[in-house]
Amino acid sequence: MSPIQVSETNPGDSRKETSRGDGSSAPPGHQMSTLAVHAGESRQKPGDSITDPIFCASTYTFRDTQAIIDFIEQEQPREEYGRYGNPGERVAERKIAALEGAEEAVLYSSGMAALVGLLMTKLSSGDEVIFFNECYHRSREFCRKHLSRFGVTTIDVPTGDYDAMRAAIGPQTRMLISESPTNPHQSVVDIHRFAKLGHDTGVETLIDATLATPYNLRPIEAGVDYVLHSATKYLGGHNDLLAGVIAGSQKMLEPVRYLRGIMGAINGPQNIYLLLRGLKTFELRMARHNENGQRVAQFLEAHPRVEKVYYPGLPSHRDHDIAVRTMRGYGGLVTFLLKEADWRATADVVDAVTIPRIAPSLGGVESLIEQPLVMSYYQCTPQERAEYGIPDNMIRLSCGIEDSSDLIADLTQALDGTS
Ligand SMILES: *Cc1c(COP(=O)(O)O)cnc(C)c1O
């Protein structure tokens, strides 16, 4: 059976069930913690199990030939082959769509696979994408180095410069892309203004809201077309899985799901189980991440060795006003600069902390710390680092769900003990 037939028949089932509450034990209107626990799940599950079982199957059987024909002709809601989806994944997609307030969500094996899948679906040779320039370095790399090979042009404009973005929009522009908040500078985009720019010009809009999550930012409600998350971060939340997701309207995601079935960037059943398990506590975790981020940011701003703190919840942040208008809380990520410009003095602070672990990534229960110069930009030239705004004395701290007083005591000993 060709992938085309599969796409026309198979996604139909999830389409009918993805809107908030449909087919789930959490009706529309429930609060986020209730949705996190119940949305997307059937009330009575196979084996009367309270959890969704892990179906370790790469393929799904048909009773006889007529069953295949009925499946195709009647668009029956059932599985067919593992690359097109699996039962747990459909549950996770419905749960995330409910959390996001979106009609539909399509899961991928990583955040980058989600971005690549969306852009490969939507862009053709001759098209242009416009980016706000502060963004995840692999997203930038994919657009600049790889989409260019297929004749797609990437234009970047300074983050938050809506006039520059508008001026850059031409007849070939197909997508406006931004993160909010951005990584690692935590610039916050006015998502209402960004969505309006897209609507006024007939161009689709994408917000990578990985750092904010649906707890803190509601891009779909603001009129943005697509929301992307690296579910590796807060949605999974436990530093134990990779996944990515795009949320949006049924109609606009239908071709995206179809191409995913060809790309094969899908989650295996065990990975999906971890994601579903992580999502149960999403609301509780986010409340603590927000609290820890705010407290740690305030502590750092007052510390004599700290030059500058990038945290949208601080009144000193450039986009604090936009953050207050558009966000519920400001997340667990805190970026800061030491007064010493020296990379080694900065590395000494990173090496002296005892609770946060030294690692890339963010959004998990364990706090993580890193020096972007070393972790992500080591092989860039000094000019590139200047262009991307990555000074030697920058530290990025992802506050986990530990107690903030322990994190602050640890940072105190690390900053005071290495000065
Ligand atoms: C981590 C991250 C990604 C990429 O996600 P993966 O799951 O690692 O592929 C994309 N955008 C942002 C903002 C991220 O932090």
XYZ file of C-alpha atoms and ligand atoms in Angstrom:
434
model
C 0.000 0.000 0.000
C 1.423 3.379 -0.935
C 1.994 6.087 1.664
C -0.529 8.268 -0.186
C -3.381 5.890 0.474
C -2.309 5.549 4.060
C -2.260 9.282 4.613
C -5.735 9.658 3.200
C -7.175 6.996 5.405
C -5.085 6.715 8.514
C -4.901 10.205 10.037
C -8.678 10.490 9.858
C -9.111 8.722 13.145
C -6.900 11.038 15.131
C -8.441 14.031 13.369
C -11.824 13.257 14.830
C -10.422 12.897 18.309
C -7.749 15.533 18.694
C -9.776 18.560 19.669
C -9.771 19.307 23.366
C -11.740 16.773 25.309
C -12.913 14.625 22.406
C -12.495 10.971 23.215
C -10.918 11.893 26.502
C -11.977 11.768 30.117
C -11.338 15.505 30.547
C -14.131 17.560 28.979
C -13.398 21.016 27.539
C -13.057 23.752 30.077
C -10.993 21.802 32.564
C -7.979 23.444 34.126
C -4.461 22.663 33.029
C -3.556 20.239 35.829
C -6.705 18.193 35.094
C -5.907 18.205 31.379
C -2.315 17.135 32.070
C -3.530 14.095 33.995
C -6.588 13.073 31.948
C -6.854 14.744 28.522
C -6.492 12.537 25.474
C -6.949 9.293 27.400
C -9.824 6.855 27.228
C -11.606 6.370 30.521
C -11.507 2.586 30.199
C -8.250 1.280 28.770
C -7.092 -2.111 27.479
C -6.740 -4.673 30.247
C -8.627 -2.270 32.549
C -5.241 -0.695 33.186
C -5.241 2.826 34.630
C -2.198 3.701 32.496
C -2.022 3.547 28.726
C -0.259 0.296 27.862
C 2.951 0.140 25.836
C 2.092 -1.652 22.603
C 5.413 -2.985 21.320
C 4.294 -3.418 17.737
C 5.856 -2.291 14.487
C 2.799 -3.448 12.562
C -0.890 -4.107 13.201
C -2.827 -7.087 11.930
C -6.019 -7.341 9.875
C -8.536 -10.144 10.373
C -8.862 -10.716 6.640
C -8.755 -8.945 3.272
C -12.188 -7.389 3.745
C -10.950 -5.761 6.977
C -8.216 -3.971 5.003
C -10.716 -2.778 2.426
C -13.109 -1.551 5.135
C -10.242 0.242 6.880
C -9.390 2.107 3.668
C -12.870 2.813 2.389
C -14.461 3.741 5.720
C -11.407 5.596 7.130
C -11.675 3.414 10.216
C -9.822 4.603 13.322
C -7.176 1.928 13.804
C -3.455 1.444 13.375
C -1.824 0.013 10.299
C 1.975 0.295 10.356
C 4.211 1.773 13.050
C 5.739 4.543 10.964
C 2.311 6.180 10.603
C 1.574 6.209 14.314
C 0.961 4.093 17.383
C -1.811 4.109 19.989
C 0.221 5.771 22.767
C 1.391 8.480 20.446
C -2.170 9.396 19.563
C -2.957 9.732 23.264
C 0.067 11.994 23.792
C -0.860 14.080 20.741
C -4.389 14.616 22.043
C -3.088 15.487 25.512
C -0.627 18.070 24.173
C -3.245 19.537 21.801
C -5.573 19.927 24.813
C -2.838 21.596 26.879
C -2.035 23.912 23.981
C -5.676 24.747 23.179
C -5.039 23.550 19.613
C -7.136 21.320 17.375
C -4.292 18.973 16.615
C -0.724 18.082 17.536
C 1.807 16.018 15.580
C 4.612 14.372 17.543
C 8.134 13.757 16.261
C 11.190 11.982 17.579
C 12.842 15.316 18.522
C 12.241 19.057 18.435
C 14.558 19.398 15.443
C 12.705 16.633 13.597
C 9.506 18.625 14.199
C 11.033 21.796 12.745
C 12.521 19.975 9.771
C 9.232 18.115 9.187
C 7.174 21.308 9.219
C 9.513 23.300 6.974
C 9.979 20.437 4.505
C 6.182 20.192 4.251
C 5.532 23.879 3.776
C 8.456 25.196 1.700
C 9.435 24.763 -1.933
C 12.255 26.000 -4.091
C 12.081 29.789 -4.510
C 10.318 30.351 -1.175
C 11.593 32.524 1.660
C 11.431 32.197 5.432
C 12.028 35.115 7.765
C 13.450 34.549 11.245
C 13.906 36.715 14.288
C 17.642 36.226 14.566
C 18.066 35.043 18.164
C 17.312 31.386 17.869
C 18.342 27.864 18.654
C 21.603 27.417 16.723
C 20.568 24.150 15.038
C 17.353 25.763 13.719
C 19.445 28.542 12.189
C 21.915 26.014 10.806
C 19.169 23.915 9.197
C 17.693 26.936 7.435
C 20.920 28.601 6.375
C 22.958 25.569 5.373
C 20.389 22.996 4.322
C 17.159 24.646 3.173
C 19.391 26.798 0.976
C 20.434 23.649 -0.927
C 16.786 23.225 -1.934
C 16.482 26.814 -3.131
C 14.837 28.226 -0.009
C 16.124 31.599 1.153
C 16.456 32.433 4.861
C 16.319 36.067 5.911
C 16.945 37.058 9.492
C 15.986 40.310 11.108
C 16.764 41.554 14.625
C 14.560 39.927 17.271
C 11.646 42.196 18.152
C 12.046 44.468 15.101
C 8.537 44.033 13.648
C 9.046 46.836 11.108
C 12.152 45.105 9.738
C 10.239 41.826 9.548
C 7.362 43.491 7.742
C 9.748 45.220 5.321
C 11.426 41.886 4.551
C 8.135 40.175 3.605
C 7.831 39.715 -0.139
C 5.707 37.696 -2.561
C 7.863 34.591 -1.969
C 7.665 34.723 1.842
C 5.950 31.611 3.211
C 6.730 31.543 6.915
C 7.624 33.891 9.785
C 9.502 32.140 12.582
C 10.435 33.136 16.088
C 11.118 31.678 19.483
C 9.569 33.192 22.563
C 11.371 33.490 24.870
C 14.551 33.091 22.831
C 17.422 30.850 23.825
C 19.663 31.941 25.590
C 18.866 35.698 25.629
C 15.232 35.232 26.670
C 13.901 37.984 24.437
C 10.114 37.856 24.469
C 8.131 38.341 21.285
C 4.792 40.145 21.247
C 2.923 37.119 19.909
C -0.226 39.157 19.126
C 1.748 41.566 16.971
C 3.673 38.696 15.381
C 0.451 36.811 14.543
C -1.126 39.990 13.117
C 1.895 40.544 10.888
C 1.296 37.093 9.436
C -2.459 37.623 9.028
C -2.061 41.068 7.439
C 0.397 39.734 4.877
C -1.070 36.257 4.326
C 2.074 34.519 5.618
C 1.998 31.593 8.066
C 3.581 32.051 11.500
C 5.490 29.668 13.764
C 6.471 30.188 17.395
C 8.979 27.862 19.014
C 7.600 28.079 22.556
C 9.901 25.413 24.043
C 11.127 27.736 26.800
C 7.639 28.949 27.706
C 5.470 25.819 27.343
C 1.655 26.083 27.165
C 1.712 26.831 30.890
C 3.363 30.206 30.326
C 2.476 31.187 26.736
C -0.644 30.719 24.563
C 0.436 31.359 20.945
C -2.552 29.573 19.329
C -4.986 31.755 21.264
C -3.034 34.806 20.054
C -3.575 33.726 16.429
C -0.206 32.116 15.684
C -0.566 29.248 13.167
C 1.949 26.715 14.502
C 3.496 26.173 17.923
C 6.605 24.036 18.157
C 8.049 22.454 21.285
C 11.093 20.432 21.944
C 9.193 17.996 24.196
C 12.655 16.862 25.296
C 12.541 19.874 27.612
C 9.609 20.812 29.893
C 6.895 18.611 28.363
C 8.855 15.403 28.968
C 10.445 17.148 31.912
C 12.732 14.448 33.309
C 15.875 14.608 31.142
C 15.130 11.053 30.023
C 13.698 11.318 26.501
C 13.779 13.195 23.201
C 10.608 14.243 21.412
C 9.185 17.187 19.503
C 5.717 18.412 18.667
C 3.892 20.868 16.426
C 0.420 22.065 17.391
C -2.031 23.903 15.148
C -5.176 23.449 13.100
C -6.285 20.090 11.707
C -6.292 21.394 8.171
C -2.818 22.908 8.239
C -1.272 19.919 9.996
C -2.754 17.259 7.727
C 0.060 17.473 5.133
C 2.600 17.732 7.966
C 1.422 14.429 9.444
C 1.443 12.903 5.988
C 5.082 13.804 5.357
C 6.003 12.566 8.839
C 4.686 9.172 7.750
C 7.242 9.252 4.934
C 10.119 10.777 6.951
C 9.669 8.251 9.732
C 10.681 10.644 12.521
C 8.199 9.059 14.901
C 8.395 8.070 18.574
C 8.600 4.453 19.598
C 5.995 3.145 22.082
C 8.395 3.062 25.071
C 9.460 6.657 24.501
C 5.838 7.714 24.302
C 5.135 6.009 27.614
C 7.845 8.136 29.255
C 6.392 11.281 27.652
C 2.871 10.464 28.858
C 4.182 9.749 32.327
C 6.137 13.010 32.367
C 3.128 15.014 31.184
C 1.016 13.915 34.158
C 2.952 16.278 36.450
C 3.459 19.026 33.846
C 1.400 21.650 35.667
C 3.004 20.991 39.066
C 6.489 21.046 37.624
C 5.968 24.294 35.717
C 4.751 26.118 38.823
C 7.999 25.121 40.582
C 10.223 25.893 37.569
C 8.674 29.386 37.427
C 9.152 29.950 41.149
C 12.764 28.736 41.111
C 13.626 30.730 37.969
C 12.244 33.951 39.441
C 13.970 33.505 42.826
C 17.316 32.521 41.350
C 17.184 35.400 38.832
C 16.511 37.898 41.635
C 19.335 36.453 43.711
C 21.788 36.626 40.818
C 20.827 40.188 39.895
C 21.700 41.306 43.420
C 25.035 39.454 43.531
C 28.150 41.675 43.312
C 29.915 39.361 40.815
C 27.030 39.374 38.347
C 27.030 41.931 35.537
C 23.654 41.206 33.947
C 20.803 38.712 34.209
C 18.561 37.774 31.272
C 15.225 36.714 32.771
C 11.882 38.030 31.481
C 10.453 38.122 35.002
C 12.932 40.840 36.063
C 11.851 44.472 35.557
C 15.386 45.139 34.230
C 14.805 42.779 31.260
C 14.394 44.534 27.915
C 11.104 42.762 27.189
C 9.693 42.667 30.718
C 6.577 44.637 29.680
C 5.815 42.241 26.799
C 6.480 39.301 29.110
C 4.029 40.602 31.718
C 1.385 41.094 29.014
C 1.851 37.761 27.250
C 3.155 35.278 29.839
C 1.820 33.669 32.993
C 5.264 32.990 34.441
C 8.798 33.084 33.098
C 10.159 29.559 33.312
C 13.224 27.988 34.862
C 15.929 29.214 32.485
C 18.194 31.989 33.777
C 21.062 33.371 31.694
C 23.640 35.665 33.289
C 26.971 37.392 32.692
C 29.787 37.658 35.225
C 31.566 40.986 35.736
C 34.879 39.324 34.851
C 35.068 39.043 31.059
C 37.409 36.050 31.370
C 36.168 32.679 30.095
C 38.208 30.734 32.681
C 36.789 32.627 35.681
C 33.352 31.816 34.254
C 34.208 28.147 33.800
C 35.412 28.068 37.435
C 31.956 29.125 38.637
C 30.299 26.453 36.469
C 32.711 23.855 37.844
C 32.129 24.932 41.459
C 28.376 24.358 41.673
C 27.342 21.089 43.291
C 23.580 20.737 42.614
C 23.096 21.689 38.938
C 24.749 19.151 36.667
C 26.991 20.343 33.831
C 25.121 19.429 30.656
C 23.329 20.884 27.640
C 19.497 20.905 27.579
C 16.961 22.481 29.936
C 13.500 21.992 31.339
C 14.035 18.812 33.349
C 13.583 18.162 37.063
C 17.383 18.242 37.571
C 18.977 21.697 37.337
C 21.548 21.981 34.551
C 24.309 24.553 34.101
C 26.535 25.391 31.141
C 28.765 28.054 29.632
C 27.358 28.562 26.096
C 30.810 29.527 24.771
C 32.101 26.045 25.597
C 28.968 23.903 25.339
C 27.407 25.084 22.087
C 29.636 27.684 20.412
C 33.168 26.341 20.992
C 33.822 25.758 17.307
C 32.461 29.135 16.187
C 34.795 32.012 15.347
C 34.871 35.014 17.730
C 33.058 36.986 15.008
C 30.274 34.407 14.845
C 29.944 34.408 18.620
C 29.720 38.210 18.558
C 27.027 37.980 15.868
C 25.042 35.469 17.946
C 25.566 37.432 21.172
C 27.482 34.757 23.070
C 30.161 36.413 25.260
C 32.825 34.398 27.123
C 31.370 35.293 30.538
C 27.848 33.975 29.883
C 26.345 31.179 32.020
C 23.033 29.480 31.305
C 21.284 27.839 34.242
C 18.171 25.710 33.846
C 16.518 25.634 37.270
C 14.986 22.249 37.992
C 12.398 21.524 40.657
C 14.796 21.373 43.629
C 14.240 23.771 46.527
C 15.208 27.314 45.509
C 16.963 27.965 48.833
C 19.306 25.041 48.147
C 19.999 26.296 44.613
C 20.707 29.814 45.908
C 23.004 28.531 48.677
C 24.881 26.480 46.093
C 25.261 29.437 43.710
C 26.402 31.586 46.638
C 29.233 29.215 47.528
C 30.209 28.843 43.854
C 30.309 32.615 43.189
C 31.896 33.593 46.523
C 34.329 30.691 46.646
C 35.881 31.306 43.215
C 36.205 35.118 43.242
C 16.266 21.967 22.468
C 15.583 22.946 21.596
C 15.231 22.610 20.279
C 15.579 21.275 19.667
O 14.911 20.239 20.286
P 15.480 18.704 20.302
O 14.409 17.963 21.009
O 16.777 18.747 21.026
O 15.656 18.321 18.893
C 14.559 23.559 19.526
N 14.251 24.771 20.028
C 14.575 25.127 21.287
C 14.201 26.486 21.785
C 15.254 24.236 22.106
O 15.599 24.598 23.360
